[in-house]
Coordinates of C-alpha atoms in Angstrom, one line a residue:
M933 CA 118.2 204.9 143.8
R934 CA 118.5 206.5 147.2
A935 CA 121.9 207.7 148.2
F936 CA 123.8 205.3 150.5
G937 CA 127.2 205.0 152.3
Y938 CA 129.8 202.5 151.2
V939 CA 132.7 200.7 153.1
R940 CA 135.1 198.0 152.0
P941 CA 136.5 196.2 155.1
R942 CA 139.4 193.8 154.8
A943 CA 138.8 191.6 157.9
T944 CA 135.7 189.6 158.8
E945 CA 135.3 191.2 162.3
E946 CA 135.5 194.6 160.8
A947 CA 132.8 193.8 158.3
V948 CA 130.5 192.4 161.0
R949 CA 130.9 195.6 163.0
A950 CA 130.2 197.8 160.0
A951 CA 127.0 195.8 159.2
A952 CA 125.7 195.8 162.7
T953 CA 124.1 199.2 162.5
P954 CA 120.4 199.5 161.3
G955 CA 120.1 200.1 157.6
A956 CA 123.3 198.3 156.6
A957 CA 123.6 195.4 154.1
Y958 CA 126.3 193.2 152.8
V959 CA 127.1 193.2 149.1
A960 CA 129.3 190.7 147.2
G961 CA 128.4 189.9 143.6
G962 CA 125.6 192.4 143.7
T963 CA 123.4 190.3 141.3
E964 CA 120.4 190.4 143.6
L965 CA 120.8 193.3 146.0
L966 CA 121.6 196.0 143.5
N967 CA 118.6 195.1 141.3
L968 CA 116.3 195.3 144.3
M969 CA 117.7 198.7 145.3
K970 CA 117.4 200.0 141.7
D971 CA 113.8 198.9 141.6
G972 CA 113.0 200.5 144.9
V973 CA 112.1 197.2 146.5
Q974 CA 114.9 197.6 149.2
A975 CA 116.7 200.7 150.5
H976 CA 119.8 200.7 152.6
D977 CA 121.8 203.5 154.3
R978 CA 125.2 201.6 154.0
L979 CA 126.6 198.9 151.9
V980 CA 129.4 196.8 153.3
D981 CA 131.4 195.4 150.4
I982 CA 132.8 192.1 151.5
N983 CA 134.8 191.2 148.4
A984 CA 138.2 191.9 150.0
L985 CA 137.5 189.3 152.8
P986 CA 139.4 186.0 152.7
L987 CA 136.3 183.9 152.2
N988 CA 136.7 182.5 148.7
D989 CA 138.5 179.2 149.3
I990 CA 137.2 175.8 148.4
E991 CA 138.7 173.3 150.9
V992 CA 138.5 169.6 150.3
L993 CA 138.6 167.6 153.6
P994 CA 138.3 163.8 154.0
D995 CA 134.6 163.8 154.9
R996 CA 133.4 167.2 153.6
I997 CA 134.0 170.2 151.4
R998 CA 134.1 173.6 153.0
I999 CA 133.2 176.4 150.5
G1000 CA 133.9 180.0 151.3
A1001 CA 130.9 182.4 151.1
L1002 CA 132.7 184.5 148.4
A1003 CA 133.5 181.6 146.1
R1004 CA 131.7 182.3 142.8
M1005 CA 128.9 179.9 141.6
A1006 CA 130.8 179.1 138.4
E1007 CA 134.0 178.4 140.3
V1008 CA 132.3 176.0 142.7
A1009 CA 130.4 174.2 139.9
A1010 CA 133.7 173.6 138.0
H1011 CA 135.7 172.4 141.0
P1012 CA 136.7 168.7 140.4
A1013 CA 135.9 167.6 144.0
V1014 CA 132.5 169.1 143.8
R1015 CA 131.7 167.5 140.5
T1016 CA 132.8 164.0 141.6
R1017 CA 131.9 164.0 145.4
A1018 CA 128.7 166.1 145.3
P1019 CA 127.4 166.2 141.7
V1020 CA 124.0 167.4 142.8
L1021 CA 125.6 170.6 144.0
A1022 CA 127.5 171.2 140.7
S1023 CA 124.4 170.4 138.7
A1024 CA 122.2 172.8 140.7
L1025 CA 124.7 175.6 140.2
L1026 CA 125.0 175.0 136.5
N1027 CA 121.2 175.1 136.2
S1028 CA 121.1 178.5 137.9
A1029 CA 120.7 181.8 136.1
S1030 CA 123.0 182.7 133.2
P1031 CA 126.8 182.1 132.8
Q1032 CA 127.4 185.9 133.4
I1033 CA 125.5 185.8 136.7
R1034 CA 127.2 182.5 137.8
N1035 CA 130.6 184.2 137.2
M1036 CA 129.6 187.1 139.5
A1037 CA 127.3 185.7 142.1
A1038 CA 128.7 184.4 145.4
I1039 CA 127.6 181.3 147.3
G1040 CA 126.6 183.3 150.4
G1041 CA 124.6 185.8 148.5
N1042 CA 122.8 183.1 146.6
L1043 CA 121.6 181.6 149.8
V1044 CA 120.0 184.9 151.1
Q1045 CA 118.4 186.0 147.8
R1046 CA 114.9 187.1 148.4
N1047 CA 112.0 184.8 147.6
R1048 CA 110.5 184.9 144.2
C1049 CA 107.2 186.7 143.6
G1050 CA 106.4 189.3 140.9
Y1051 CA 104.3 191.3 143.3
F1052 CA 107.1 191.6 145.8
R1053 CA 109.5 192.8 143.1
D1054 CA 107.0 195.4 141.7
S1055 CA 106.7 198.3 144.2
G1056 CA 103.5 199.3 142.5
F1057 CA 101.7 196.5 144.3
P1058 CA 101.2 196.0 148.0
C1059 CA 103.2 193.1 149.5
N1060 CA 103.4 191.8 153.1
K1061 CA 107.0 190.8 152.5
R1062 CA 108.0 194.4 151.4
Q1063 CA 105.6 196.2 153.7
P1064 CA 104.1 194.0 156.5
G1065 CA 100.4 194.4 156.8
S1066 CA 99.8 195.7 153.3
G1067 CA 98.4 192.5 151.9
C1068 CA 99.2 189.6 149.6
P1069 CA 97.8 190.1 146.0
A1070 CA 99.4 186.8 144.9
R1071 CA 96.9 184.8 146.9
S1072 CA 94.0 186.0 144.6
G1073 CA 96.1 187.2 141.6
H1074 CA 98.5 185.5 139.2
N1075 CA 100.0 182.7 141.3
R1076 CA 101.2 180.2 138.7
M1077 CA 104.7 180.1 140.2
H1078 CA 103.8 180.2 143.8
A1079 CA 103.8 177.8 146.7
L1080 CA 102.0 174.5 147.2
F1081 CA 103.4 174.0 150.7
G1082 CA 104.4 176.1 153.6
G1083 CA 102.7 179.4 152.6
S1084 CA 100.5 181.5 154.8
E1085 CA 97.6 183.9 154.3
H1086 CA 100.4 186.6 154.4
C1087 CA 102.7 185.2 151.7
V1088 CA 102.9 182.3 149.2
A1089 CA 106.2 183.3 147.5
V1090 CA 108.6 180.4 146.7
H1091 CA 112.3 180.2 147.4
A1092 CA 114.4 180.8 144.3
S1093 CA 117.8 179.2 144.9
D1094 CA 118.7 176.0 143.1
L1095 CA 121.9 175.8 145.2
A1096 CA 119.8 175.8 148.4
V1097 CA 117.7 172.8 147.2
S1098 CA 120.9 170.8 146.7
L1099 CA 122.3 171.8 150.0
Q1100 CA 119.1 170.8 151.7
A1101 CA 119.3 167.3 150.3
L1102 CA 123.0 167.1 151.2
E1103 CA 122.3 168.2 154.8
A1104 CA 124.9 171.0 154.6
T1105 CA 125.8 173.4 157.4
V1106 CA 125.9 177.2 157.1
L1107 CA 128.9 178.9 158.8
T1108 CA 128.4 182.4 160.1
Q1109 CA 130.1 185.2 162.0
G1110 CA 128.2 187.7 164.1
T1111 CA 128.9 190.2 166.8
A1112 CA 128.3 187.4 169.4
G1113 CA 130.8 185.0 167.7
A1114 CA 130.7 182.2 165.1
R1115 CA 127.8 179.9 164.6
R1116 CA 127.2 176.6 162.7
I1117 CA 123.6 176.4 161.5
A1118 CA 122.1 173.1 160.2
F1119 CA 120.7 173.8 156.7
A1120 CA 117.3 172.4 157.7
E1121 CA 117.1 175.2 160.3
F1122 CA 118.4 178.1 158.2
Y1123 CA 115.2 179.2 156.5
R1124 CA 111.9 180.3 158.0
L1125 CA 108.3 179.8 156.8
P1126 CA 106.5 183.0 156.3
G1127 CA 103.8 182.7 158.9
D1128 CA 102.7 186.2 160.0
S1129 CA 106.2 187.7 159.4
P1130 CA 107.0 186.9 155.7
Q1131 CA 109.6 189.7 155.6
V1132 CA 111.9 187.4 157.7
E1133 CA 113.2 184.6 155.5
H1134 CA 116.1 183.1 157.4
V1135 CA 117.5 182.9 160.9
L1136 CA 120.5 185.2 160.5
R1137 CA 120.7 187.9 163.1
P1138 CA 121.2 191.6 162.3
G1139 CA 124.7 192.0 160.9
E1140 CA 125.5 188.3 161.0
L1141 CA 127.6 187.3 158.0
I1142 CA 127.6 183.9 156.1
T1143 CA 131.3 182.9 156.0
G1144 CA 130.8 179.6 154.2
V1145 CA 129.0 176.3 153.9
E1146 CA 130.2 172.8 154.7
V1147 CA 129.0 169.9 152.5
P1148 CA 129.2 166.4 153.9
T1149 CA 130.6 163.9 151.3
G1150 CA 130.4 160.2 151.1
A1151 CA 128.5 157.5 149.2
L1152 CA 125.2 159.4 149.4
A1153 CA 126.5 162.7 148.2
A1154 CA 128.5 161.0 145.4
R1155 CA 125.4 159.4 143.9
S1156 CA 123.2 162.5 143.6
R1157 CA 121.4 164.4 140.9
Y1158 CA 119.5 167.7 140.4
L1159 CA 116.6 168.0 138.0
K1160 CA 115.1 171.4 137.2
L1161 CA 111.8 171.8 135.3
R1162 CA 111.3 175.3 133.9
D1163 CA 109.4 177.1 131.2
R1164 CA 112.5 177.5 128.9
E1165 CA 116.0 176.1 128.9
S1166 CA 117.8 179.4 129.6
F1167 CA 117.8 182.1 132.2
E1168 CA 114.7 180.9 134.1
F1169 CA 113.7 180.0 137.6
A1170 CA 112.4 176.5 138.5
V1171 CA 108.7 175.7 138.2
V1172 CA 109.6 172.6 140.1
S1173 CA 113.0 171.1 140.8
V1174 CA 114.3 168.2 142.9
A1175 CA 117.6 167.3 144.4
A1176 CA 118.1 163.6 145.1
C1177 CA 120.8 161.5 146.9
L1178 CA 120.6 157.7 146.8
T1179 CA 122.4 154.6 148.0
Q1180 CA 121.3 151.0 147.3
R1181 CA 122.2 147.6 148.7
G1182 CA 121.2 144.3 147.1
G1183 CA 118.9 146.1 144.6
R1184 CA 117.0 148.0 147.4
V1185 CA 117.1 151.5 148.6
R1186 CA 119.5 151.8 151.5
E1187 CA 119.2 155.6 152.0
V1188 CA 117.6 158.4 150.1
R1189 CA 117.2 162.2 150.5
L1190 CA 114.8 164.3 148.5
A1191 CA 114.4 168.1 148.4
F1192 CA 112.1 170.1 146.1
G1193 CA 112.5 173.7 144.8
G1194 CA 109.8 176.0 143.4
V1195 CA 107.0 174.6 145.6
A1196 CA 107.5 176.3 149.0
P1197 CA 109.0 179.4 150.7
L1198 CA 112.1 177.3 151.5
P1199 CA 113.8 174.2 150.0
W1200 CA 111.2 171.5 150.7
R1201 CA 112.4 168.2 152.2
V1202 CA 109.9 165.3 152.0
P1203 CA 110.9 162.8 154.7
E1204 CA 107.6 160.9 154.2
A1205 CA 108.6 160.0 150.6
E1206 CA 112.1 159.1 151.7
A1207 CA 110.6 156.7 154.4
V1208 CA 108.4 155.0 151.8
L1209 CA 111.5 154.2 149.6
R1210 CA 113.9 152.8 152.2
G1211 CA 114.3 149.0 152.0
R1212 CA 112.3 148.7 148.8
P1213 CA 113.5 148.2 145.2
L1214 CA 113.2 151.2 142.9
D1215 CA 110.3 150.0 140.8
G1216 CA 107.0 151.5 139.6
A1217 CA 105.1 150.7 142.8
S1218 CA 107.7 152.2 145.2
L1219 CA 108.1 155.3 143.0
A1220 CA 104.4 155.8 142.8
A1221 CA 104.0 155.4 146.6
A1222 CA 106.9 157.9 147.1
A1223 CA 105.3 160.4 144.7
D1224 CA 102.0 160.1 146.5
A1225 CA 103.8 160.8 149.8
A1226 CA 105.7 163.8 148.4
V1227 CA 102.6 165.6 147.2
R1228 CA 100.4 164.8 150.2
G1229 CA 99.3 168.0 151.9
A1230 CA 99.8 170.2 148.8
R1231 CA 97.5 173.2 148.8
P1232 CA 97.4 174.5 145.2
L1233 CA 96.3 178.0 144.5
A1234 CA 94.1 179.0 141.5
H1235 CA 96.8 178.7 138.8
N1236 CA 99.5 176.3 140.1
G1237 CA 97.7 173.0 140.5
F1238 CA 99.7 171.6 137.6
K1239 CA 102.8 171.6 139.9
V1240 CA 101.5 168.7 141.8
E1241 CA 101.8 166.4 138.8
L1242 CA 105.2 168.0 137.9
M1243 CA 106.4 167.1 141.4
R1244 CA 105.4 163.5 140.9
R1245 CA 107.1 163.3 137.5
A1246 CA 110.2 165.0 138.7
L1247 CA 110.6 162.6 141.6
T1248 CA 110.1 159.6 139.4
G1249 CA 112.5 160.9 136.7
V1250 CA 115.3 161.8 139.0
L1251 CA 115.2 158.6 141.0
T1252 CA 114.9 156.5 137.8
E1253 CA 118.1 158.1 136.5
L1254 CA 119.9 157.6 139.7
G1255 CA 118.8 154.0 139.9
R1256 CA 120.5 153.3 136.6
Q1257 CA 123.9 154.6 137.8
R1258 CA 126.4 152.1 139.1

């Protein structure tokens, strides 16, 4: 690992100033960044350790839950208000990584973990995300885990965060602090598709720090579920996952939100499938129509066409389970 500087500020403004210089990076739990640095995938001149900042509270408000960026994944998953008022969030966190990592990893860090691709994480291969213009071997190589939607000729890596999929369905807000002040970023606008600049994965500005997330609560969030399909029931990333929120009236769908993981470079919302379901009973016909809408436009690669059927089954499974809840 290349030598680097290290600072441990105690105030948010101090941290932002320290990270505003080129080559700086924030570190909290270190479960992602330190691995990338050890593997030679990323190199930084300075690490800004933010663990002393007062950003670890979980605040329960009448209409939302505000979660500090330094709250640990395990802590958030176990919080009583999260479990009852936004169960999809608790479930997504408990389906993430291993217990050891959940005890270390911070909410803010989880949101900015790099997209998942073996070629990106192996510095022996070219990669447009690691070195723009060098090529994308995943497009013609082993691409079983890669994107069905939203990829480009430059990158087809998928987003790795289970947490982010649930926050997309919940329509959360990302809170940040930068040198120009604080920002509130709608979750739907937080991530970027790769296009011709796959090295840029989100809209954070240089040195801008995630300070927390706000999760709206209410009937829709309270009746929610996360389903993760993976190759093994242990430390494994999603092949396909889905977060769903549902309300019904008179046996028909009143409102529904659906977001998929493992199929795109960002948590993939499917408004067309949601529109199909509104006003209809949750039966075989409506679920089949929603599944058709969800996978419309999929562009499978050589080895990941099976994900299309997995998406259909995941959508049907998670909504069937939610429909049984009263």
